[in-house]
Amino acid sequence: MPVLHTGRRRTKLDRSYNGPPRQGPVRHISPAQLNLERVYEQNRINIQKKDATKAPEPAPGPAAKGKPRLLLMGQRRSGKSSISSVVFHKMPPNETLFLESTARIQKDSMQLVPCLYSNDRTDRSSSFMDFQVWDFPGQVDFMDPSFDLDAIFGEIGALIWVIDAQDDYIEAINRLNSTILNLQPSYPNVNVEVFIHKVDGLSDDYKLDIQRDIMQRIQDELSDHGVENAPITFHLTSIYNHSIFEAFSKVIQKLIPHLATLEALLNDLCRACRFEKAYLFDVLSKIYIATDSSPVDMPSYEICSDYIDVIVDVSEIYGWERPKEYIEFLEGPPWNKKLEDQVACKNAESVIVLTDMKRPIMLREVNQYLALVAIMCEGSHEKMPSVTMNVEATVTGLSEVFEITKQRK
Amino acid sequence: MDNMNNLSIQDEPVASPASEPRKQKKKKVLLMGKSGSGKSSMRSIIFSNYVAKDTRRLGATIDVDLSHVKFLGNLTLNLWDCGGQDAFMENYLNQQRQHVFSNVGVLIYVFDIESRDFDRDLITYMNIVKALSQFSPTANVYLLIHKMDLIPPVQREDLYNHRVSIVRSKSATFDPTPFATSIWDQSLYKAWAEIIHDLVPNLDQIEKHLGSLGKMIMAEEVLLFERSSFLVVSSWCSKEIFTGDKDNPAQNPTYDRNERLSNIIKNFKQSTSRYTGTPKSAEQFSVFELKMPNFCMFIVKFTTNTYLGVVLPPGEERFNAAMENCYIARKEFEDLDSPAKKSADRGATSESLEIG
């Protein structure tokens, strides 16, 4: 279900919902649904204990099908669940205050159509962002031998370690170090992404100081144990601005196999149309999965992601089902054409011209999950037809790339 | 004299033309209610481009905060934001009674739904209504039952109806129009759009013209926005969205779409102003186009003080022709809402008349 068309930002397990549009961007998962998921999970574990060979696939969706998995780990109360609620469930940041502490592993699958309750496996749509997010309770020591390390880290794409920058982080760093040291021998390729979290309200200098301090401590500790050049990246994040989306974008971009091709396509487009900046967004999570090679700046990311919101909200209001008779009238004389043939582009297209410097921002839907958003150069609204043509070519290219990768699977 | 007549059309109908004051006074819009009920917050959101959460910074209003809000060029709202603390209320009702309550066009009275002492609120309200009936018996009264977001959704309707019926019974000769509002959603825009709607003088004319424009370009909907507040001043809906039943044209099921659209665009204006670094009140965009497989729409800068929003069925030809036609129609509408320049001219001549 293309989000851009219907405008409903559905959360997972939410396809049964067909009441009036809910107000605001909050889409909660009902407690009942969460419970169901928990029950399922518990049953699964029980069965596993009895008979390991008959264990059903872990919910939601099989991890064995090569889905990259993001693990969210860190001390308790460092903000892991808040991050996953804000980024993947569109919860407003200030409502995360009321989140309860996570008691068990929360697994989220970033698919638009969840397959948990459907037996028909083919029904599952393979989203571009086909990965899982596992939210780990901070108080669990998963290095305990009772945990199946391989089940946790086997398919892992990236390990995100969340550190509360406004708290004493020595303990967190120690645990991170021991985790890395434990993982290094068996899973050397796991990307470790350290989110230095809750940096809103800290001054810029202080932020950098903390980052330097944390980097130093981790590197020292690791090199003491003979681990050099471990793949660790650091991000300064906060859920109160777009930095968390930016950090996630960077994490996910590392997991995309054909990123270079996508970037090359976007670069070509930017050169041809003299775009200032182009992003390829995942509409649902508003994470950008690729961008052109010019430096990413926060303001342009923010405006593009807010623009997606506008389009989604507007289409929620006006995208209602028109009656059949009306459509017949529109297809009748004097046009005598199917409605599909009257439009130039089957997907959503939009452009807004800012008064300041006359800069247009354009949006083009690529497929049902992705949208291309670009900030165009000054006064180029007049050249829109040729821009549209170039964008069309790029979109065809992008779709081909996705088609190829799909076949390989 | 001709000029003078022109001027009087701009304002609300004057109660007694015989006693026409030498200087044309603009009708007042009084914003009243108990202290802390959210009067200044809503004013800032609607007219000063605040976001809901920014209103936390607002302090208490001391005495009366006078502001002249330019609306649609020729309509200037003389907005009196009256501080609601008891001492001030006392003052309005006694020493300044005539000063405050004479020549009022509209009274907007804000009730806080969470108020602990509703009975006392009612007494204040009755006193104010009494003063109003003494000095401006023709004024329109609007009730805003505010902070509805604090009430659990299931109780909202009952509580609201209950309060409204009580307040109605205490409203003396006035027939107040009630609204349930909250600054956190679009309900505030709905209330203010209707209040403004009643204040715009040549509205039926504008509506008629919008309708004929809409029919000509085969639009599903035509909306006229005010430039800075992005309130929907006037709207027109097509009756030609055929269903099987000829007499019952289909309607967009989202009944609160105008307010929601205002809300969406205003929020986006905040983002663009952050991005471009221009002030929030400045004009932020000139054209917005959206083409979807099942509908298309555009919002264009229309006249000096308005934006025009048009929702159309899909189709490139239809879209482009409609856009062209709207640009052509611009000239006709420029006359209707008398742009700022023209009214400035008029003001100058009437003043020179006075001197003469």
Short mmCIF file of C-alpha atoms in Angstrom, two decimals, chain A residues 70-344:
data_model
loop_
_atom_site.label_atom_id
_atom_site.label_comp_id
_atom_site.label_asym_id
_atom_site.label_seq_id
_atom_site.Cartn_x
_atom_site.Cartn_y
_atom_site.Cartn_z
CA LEU A 70 19.72 -3.79 13.70
CA LEU A 71 20.36 -4.41 17.35
CA LEU A 72 19.66 -1.57 19.73
CA MET A 73 21.66 -2.04 22.90
CA GLY A 74 22.87 0.03 25.80
CA GLN A 75 22.42 0.65 29.48
CA ARG A 76 18.92 0.77 30.86
CA ARG A 77 17.25 4.16 30.52
CA SER A 78 19.65 5.27 27.83
CA GLY A 79 16.83 5.83 25.35
CA LYS A 80 16.72 2.74 23.16
CA SER A 81 12.97 2.28 23.12
CA SER A 82 12.44 5.99 22.68
CA ILE A 83 14.66 5.89 19.61
CA SER A 84 12.83 3.01 18.04
CA SER A 85 9.42 4.55 18.85
CA VAL A 86 10.33 7.91 17.39
CA VAL A 87 12.04 6.62 14.28
CA PHE A 88 9.91 3.61 13.43
CA HIS A 89 6.55 4.36 15.01
CA LYS A 90 6.29 8.10 14.49
CA MET A 91 5.78 8.80 18.15
CA PRO A 92 6.21 12.48 19.02
CA PRO A 93 9.45 12.84 21.00
CA ASN A 94 7.85 14.32 24.10
CA GLU A 95 5.53 11.35 24.45
CA THR A 96 8.42 8.95 24.89
CA LEU A 97 8.55 10.11 28.52
CA PHE A 98 5.70 7.72 29.18
CA LEU A 99 7.36 4.66 27.67
CA GLU A 100 7.81 1.90 30.14
CA SER A 101 11.05 0.11 30.55
CA THR A 102 11.49 -2.73 28.10
CA ALA A 103 11.24 -6.08 29.83
CA ARG A 104 12.11 -8.34 26.95
CA ILE A 105 13.50 -8.14 23.48
CA GLN A 106 11.22 -6.06 21.28
CA LYS A 107 11.43 -7.02 17.69
CA ASP A 108 10.23 -4.72 14.99
CA SER A 109 10.16 -5.56 11.38
CA MET A 110 10.35 -2.62 9.05
CA GLN A 111 7.88 -3.90 6.54
CA LEU A 112 4.74 -2.19 5.54
CA VAL A 113 2.73 -5.37 5.42
CA PRO A 114 3.65 -7.50 8.37
CA CYS A 115 3.47 -11.21 7.83
CA LEU A 116 3.14 -12.32 11.41
CA TYR A 117 -0.42 -13.51 11.17
CA SER A 118 -0.58 -14.46 7.56
CA ASN A 119 0.23 -18.01 6.57
CA ASP A 120 0.62 -17.04 3.00
CA ARG A 121 4.28 -16.18 2.79
CA THR A 122 4.10 -14.83 -0.73
CA ASP A 123 1.77 -12.14 0.51
CA ARG A 124 4.69 -10.49 2.23
CA SER A 125 5.86 -7.47 0.33
CA SER A 126 9.58 -7.12 0.17
CA SER A 127 10.14 -3.55 1.14
CA PHE A 128 13.35 -1.92 0.27
CA MET A 129 13.87 -1.40 3.96
CA ASP A 130 13.49 -5.03 4.75
CA PHE A 131 15.24 -5.25 8.06
CA GLN A 132 14.49 -5.87 11.67
CA VAL A 133 15.10 -3.74 14.70
CA TRP A 134 15.62 -5.55 17.96
CA ASP A 135 15.26 -3.44 21.01
CA PHE A 136 17.17 -5.06 23.86
CA PRO A 137 16.32 -4.54 27.48
CA GLY A 138 19.25 -2.72 29.06
CA GLN A 139 19.28 -4.81 32.17
CA VAL A 140 19.71 -8.16 30.43
CA ASP A 141 23.18 -9.57 30.29
CA PHE A 142 23.07 -11.34 26.96
CA MET A 143 26.58 -12.67 27.34
CA ASP A 144 25.07 -15.12 29.74
CA PRO A 145 25.61 -18.63 28.35
CA SER A 146 21.86 -19.28 28.46
CA PHE A 147 21.46 -16.90 25.54
CA ASP A 148 22.01 -18.25 22.14
CA LEU A 149 24.64 -15.86 20.86
CA ASP A 150 24.40 -17.10 17.35
CA ALA A 151 20.66 -16.49 17.20
CA ILE A 152 21.20 -12.94 18.30
CA PHE A 153 24.28 -11.95 16.37
CA GLY A 154 24.11 -14.39 13.47
CA GLU A 155 22.24 -12.21 11.00
CA ILE A 156 23.16 -8.91 12.50
CA GLY A 157 23.71 -5.99 10.17
CA ALA A 158 24.68 -3.40 12.69
CA LEU A 159 24.93 -3.19 16.43
CA ILE A 160 23.75 0.17 17.69
CA TRP A 161 25.03 0.96 21.13
CA VAL A 162 23.22 3.82 22.82
CA ILE A 163 25.09 5.85 25.40
CA ASP A 164 23.37 8.48 27.52
CA ALA A 165 25.61 11.53 27.22
CA GLN A 166 23.94 13.27 30.13
CA ASP A 167 24.70 10.43 32.51
CA ASP A 168 27.83 8.77 33.79
CA TYR A 169 28.90 6.72 30.81
CA ILE A 170 31.88 4.81 32.20
CA GLU A 171 29.77 1.75 32.95
CA ALA A 172 28.20 1.86 29.50
CA ILE A 173 31.59 2.03 27.85
CA ASN A 174 32.85 -0.91 29.86
CA ARG A 175 29.91 -3.01 28.78
CA LEU A 176 30.30 -1.93 25.18
CA ASN A 177 33.96 -2.86 25.26
CA SER A 178 33.31 -6.29 26.67
CA THR A 179 30.59 -6.82 24.07
CA ILE A 180 32.89 -5.86 21.24
CA LEU A 181 35.65 -8.06 22.59
CA ASN A 182 33.24 -10.96 22.86
CA LEU A 183 31.96 -10.44 19.36
CA GLN A 184 35.22 -9.79 17.58
CA PRO A 185 36.46 -13.39 17.34
CA SER A 186 33.29 -14.86 15.88
CA TYR A 187 31.68 -11.91 14.10
CA PRO A 188 34.45 -9.56 13.00
CA ASN A 189 32.33 -7.81 10.38
CA VAL A 190 29.61 -6.49 12.61
CA ASN A 191 29.38 -2.71 12.30
CA VAL A 192 29.30 -1.14 15.72
CA GLU A 193 27.53 2.20 15.72
CA VAL A 194 27.77 4.20 18.91
CA PHE A 195 24.95 6.69 19.42
CA ILE A 196 26.00 9.30 21.91
CA HIS A 197 22.45 10.07 22.82
CA LYS A 198 20.50 12.87 24.54
CA VAL A 199 22.88 15.55 23.35
CA ASP A 200 20.10 18.10 22.99
CA GLY A 201 20.68 20.84 25.49
CA LEU A 202 24.43 20.31 25.57
CA SER A 203 26.66 22.99 24.10
CA ASP A 204 28.52 22.19 20.91
CA ASP A 205 31.90 22.23 22.61
CA TYR A 206 30.75 19.94 25.34
CA LYS A 207 29.26 17.52 22.82
CA LEU A 208 32.56 17.23 20.99
CA ASP A 209 34.43 16.84 24.27
CA ILE A 210 32.23 13.94 25.25
CA GLN A 211 32.56 12.36 21.85
CA ARG A 212 36.35 12.61 22.00
CA ASP A 213 36.43 11.21 25.49
CA ILE A 214 34.25 8.24 24.61
CA MET A 215 36.18 7.48 21.43
CA GLN A 216 39.44 7.63 23.33
CA ARG A 217 38.30 5.31 26.08
CA ILE A 218 36.95 2.72 23.68
CA GLN A 219 39.94 2.73 21.39
CA ASP A 220 42.41 2.50 24.27
CA GLU A 221 40.59 -0.40 25.81
CA LEU A 222 40.32 -2.26 22.54
CA SER A 223 43.92 -1.79 21.52
CA ASP A 224 44.98 -3.00 24.96
CA HIS A 225 43.30 -6.25 24.05
CA GLY A 226 44.90 -6.35 20.66
CA VAL A 227 41.86 -5.33 18.62
CA GLU A 228 42.83 -2.64 16.14
CA ASN A 229 40.62 -0.90 13.59
CA ALA A 230 37.36 -2.38 14.77
CA PRO A 231 34.53 -1.01 12.62
CA ILE A 232 33.16 1.49 15.11
CA THR A 233 31.42 4.72 14.15
CA PHE A 234 30.18 7.46 16.44
CA HIS A 235 27.08 9.61 16.08
CA LEU A 236 25.77 12.45 18.21
CA THR A 237 22.01 12.02 18.44
CA SER A 238 18.87 13.35 20.04
CA ILE A 239 15.24 12.42 19.47
CA TYR A 240 14.20 16.05 19.68
CA ASN A 241 15.66 16.96 16.32
CA HIS A 242 16.44 15.25 13.06
CA SER A 243 19.86 14.03 14.17
CA ILE A 244 18.53 10.59 15.10
CA PHE A 245 17.12 10.13 11.60
CA GLU A 246 20.38 11.28 10.12
CA ALA A 247 22.34 8.80 12.24
CA PHE A 248 19.99 5.96 11.30
CA SER A 249 20.32 6.94 7.65
CA LYS A 250 24.07 6.57 7.87
CA VAL A 251 23.78 3.24 9.66
CA ILE A 252 21.40 1.86 7.09
CA GLN A 253 23.33 3.15 4.13
CA LYS A 254 26.20 0.90 5.16
CA LEU A 255 23.90 -2.08 4.85
CA ILE A 256 22.77 -1.29 1.33
CA PRO A 257 24.79 -3.35 -1.10
CA HIS A 258 24.29 -1.18 -4.17
CA LEU A 259 24.69 2.17 -2.48
CA ALA A 260 27.41 3.27 -4.89
CA THR A 261 25.13 2.77 -7.88
CA LEU A 262 22.32 4.71 -6.25
CA GLU A 263 24.66 7.54 -5.38
CA ALA A 264 26.06 7.65 -8.87
CA LEU A 265 22.54 7.91 -10.28
CA LEU A 266 21.68 10.74 -7.93
CA ASN A 267 24.95 12.51 -8.72
CA ASP A 268 24.19 12.37 -12.42
CA LEU A 269 20.74 13.77 -11.79
CA CYS A 270 22.09 16.59 -9.66
CA ARG A 271 24.60 17.51 -12.31
CA ALA A 272 22.12 17.37 -15.17
CA CYS A 273 19.44 19.42 -13.43
CA ARG A 274 21.73 21.52 -11.26
CA PHE A 275 20.06 20.32 -8.09
CA GLU A 276 21.53 21.58 -4.87
CA LYS A 277 20.81 18.38 -3.02
CA ALA A 278 18.90 15.20 -3.71
CA TYR A 279 17.77 12.57 -1.24
CA LEU A 280 16.23 9.17 -1.73
CA PHE A 281 13.88 8.76 1.21
CA ASP A 282 12.09 5.85 2.73
CA VAL A 283 8.69 7.48 3.08
CA LEU A 284 7.57 5.62 6.17
CA SER A 285 10.58 6.11 8.40
CA LYS A 286 11.92 9.24 6.68
CA ILE A 287 15.38 7.77 6.69
CA TYR A 288 17.32 8.61 3.56
CA ILE A 289 18.91 5.61 2.02
CA ALA A 290 21.04 7.47 -0.49
CA THR A 291 22.01 10.99 -1.37
CA ASP A 292 24.28 12.70 -3.83
CA SER A 293 27.91 13.32 -2.96
CA SER A 294 27.61 16.96 -1.92
CA PRO A 295 27.86 17.34 1.84
CA VAL A 296 24.72 16.60 3.84
CA ASP A 297 23.49 19.57 5.79
CA MET A 298 20.86 19.31 8.47
CA PRO A 299 18.57 22.11 7.21
CA SER A 300 18.13 20.61 3.76
CA TYR A 301 17.44 17.20 5.26
CA GLU A 302 14.86 18.70 7.60
CA ILE A 303 13.02 20.63 4.93
CA CYS A 304 12.89 17.59 2.65
CA SER A 305 11.63 15.33 5.38
CA ASP A 306 9.02 17.89 6.44
CA TYR A 307 7.95 18.18 2.83
CA ILE A 308 7.23 14.46 2.74
CA ASP A 309 5.02 15.00 5.77
CA VAL A 310 3.06 17.68 3.94
CA ILE A 311 2.44 15.42 0.97
CA VAL A 312 1.42 12.50 3.16
CA ASP A 313 -0.94 14.65 5.20
CA VAL A 314 -2.49 16.38 2.20
CA SER A 315 -3.09 13.11 0.41
CA GLU A 316 -4.71 11.78 3.55
CA ILE A 317 -7.25 14.58 3.28
CA TYR A 318 -7.95 14.58 -0.44
CA GLY A 319 -7.11 11.06 -1.52
CA TRP A 320 -10.59 9.69 -1.01
CA GLU A 321 -12.21 7.22 -3.33
CA ARG A 322 -14.15 9.10 -6.00
CA PRO A 323 -17.44 7.55 -7.08
CA LYS A 324 -17.47 5.38 -10.19
CA GLU A 325 -19.93 7.62 -12.05
CA TYR A 326 -17.70 10.62 -11.58
CA ILE A 327 -14.69 8.82 -12.98
CA GLU A 328 -16.76 7.66 -15.94
CA PHE A 329 -17.76 11.26 -16.56
CA LEU A 330 -14.12 12.32 -16.46
CA GLU A 331 -13.17 9.60 -18.91
CA GLY A 332 -16.02 10.42 -21.26
CA PRO A 333 -16.21 13.20 -23.86
CA PRO A 334 -14.48 15.48 -24.64
CA TRP A 335 -11.43 13.56 -23.40
CA ASN A 336 -12.43 10.01 -24.32
CA LYS A 337 -9.40 8.65 -22.56
CA LYS A 338 -8.83 6.47 -19.57
CA LEU A 339 -7.91 8.50 -16.53
CA GLU A 340 -4.54 6.74 -16.37
CA ASP A 341 -3.79 7.98 -19.86
CA GLN A 342 -4.65 11.54 -18.98
CA VAL A 343 -1.86 11.75 -16.44
CA ALA A 344 1.75 11.92 -17.48
#
